[in-house]
């Protein structure tokens, strides 16, 4: 039952506050409304939902982005951007260093599903099960890609008597309660819009899920809900959404971002929910939009939650908004605080990204994912790379969210390809380690859309980019339109049982020139920092074919002045298995080293190239 159709609405509390913020003396205001007795819509047993055909009917015209008005507005913006900031081949200031790349432990394509466009893929995992979702599917698989069951998202919704089109799924795993949470939207206009909340009753995603519904039009006006994001605290699940006007442009039609706070245990236990709604969140009289919640970096959750927001539609800007929600604040007027912080370099709305035929459409420069480690925060989003005006990503760091002095902002881009829709996952093992794996999608005129990742140590820099999932073709789902959808987000999660490992879900080109979700399994490198002499160049080796059953090739540059080169074969943990090459100086410049792998058992290996006793490259490959 929708919360505004309850027979008993026990308590509505509205706070409208105005205060003085520490920076720039700007006013902060918000409203809070509490709803109790929110009834369960139904229970769905995942194992018993039958959907053998996963049917999908979809228009062959490219879909709109948050309504037709926004599609038109965004298209005009991208066209103007292509004229005012044309792409070039200038090298990007990537701040690459001698940080070793992440290890690719495995991966698989989620097959047998029609994802539609955009794919909007997300992921949650624990123990042996990986749960993935996209705009038109929900799937449970084991860690090697063995599928338990796939459903259309519509079939899952229909099992709870939800008949509106389901879209924009987000998943979360609760490491404290050992449960899964799913949220998605149903309906595209003010007359038909709902937020669906789904809680697993146990830690087995193949079992029963409790389903609740919240109206997507809480103000009962010409407004509907779009673009949910999800995060967890000790006691609550936090959902942020955007309210949009029917059939308006993005700039004219955006109303506000709303925060919904829901008690988790009630959802797990099949009870009526207590829900708080925070809206009217303004800073200096203006609504804050696209609030991205910062997830806890580890399995230890917080009582409060921070959000980060950008000037997402700007051509170039250097400001962010840091919002804190503390539901347990003694003074209810202090439950929300907002700080305005500046970055040390600007970011901007990204262009569309090139592919072999046509382009992939980016959205805007909103923050897409964030994590928090005590008072330390890191976040990522799409941007126009300032050096070459191509599509890249930004990586932001706030050292102290309780008293921020600014944002350290770095731009990342592929060497000969564009990247977008990043996720970020913490891989450290103590509060003193701040390393992370950043995953993203890639594409270019010569490189099919696929999934890539790198490893980051904030004090040292970024590793080289590795390919996680290679696309087999470009995307052409709408033959009459050269513009294909690329997003609108990716999924990533830390493996809490193996805290140096992460699981990601990205976007790739698949058979029939369609898009497909790809799940990757990565780990921080066994030796996070390579020891490389400053006289050696910053090398960018290429390894192919990968996987392989016969020979592996590694292309790299050898420096002018060296004496010996050694290549060792190592297991996935970095332990040496064998030395397969040892020679005095032979050639310099661009080189290719290859060797036969037929004698090796099936598995994942690392080939290390060592010049004059110093590690030059550690290349992972799969036999």
PDB file of C-alpha atoms in Angstrom, residues 13 42 95 148 170 176 198 256 313 316 338 359 408 419 514 546 567 604:
ATOM      1  CA  UNK A  13       6.473  16.326  11.741  1.00  0.00           C
ATOM      2  CA  UNK A  42       3.600  -8.479  -0.582  1.00  0.00           C
ATOM      3  CA  UNK A  95      49.166  11.401 -12.646  1.00  0.00           C
ATOM      4  CA  UNK A 148      20.818 -20.001 -10.599  1.00  0.00           C
ATOM      5  CA  UNK A 170      19.825  -0.435  -7.248  1.00  0.00           C
ATOM      6  CA  UNK A 176      25.710  -6.152   9.570  1.00  0.00           C
ATOM      7  CA  UNK A 198      12.548  -4.937  -1.382  1.00  0.00           C
ATOM      8  CA  UNK A 256      14.546  18.738  -5.984  1.00  0.00           C
ATOM      9  CA  UNK A 313      25.279  20.527 -15.698  1.00  0.00           C
ATOM     10  CA  UNK A 316      33.259  23.912 -16.131  1.00  0.00           C
ATOM     11  CA  UNK A 338      25.568  21.477   4.262  1.00  0.00           C
ATOM     12  CA  UNK A 359      28.376   7.650 -30.325  1.00  0.00           C
ATOM     13  CA  UNK A 408      41.585  17.065  -4.254  1.00  0.00           C
ATOM     14  CA  UNK A 419      35.948   6.230 -20.358  1.00  0.00           C
ATOM     15  CA  UNK A 514      23.530  -5.071 -28.272  1.00  0.00           C
ATOM     16  CA  UNK A 546      43.993 -12.918 -22.711  1.00  0.00           C
ATOM     17  CA  UNK A 567      60.836 -12.635 -16.733  1.00  0.00           C
ATOM     18  CA  UNK A 604      45.349 -17.061 -13.365  1.00  0.00           C
TER      19      UNK A 604
END
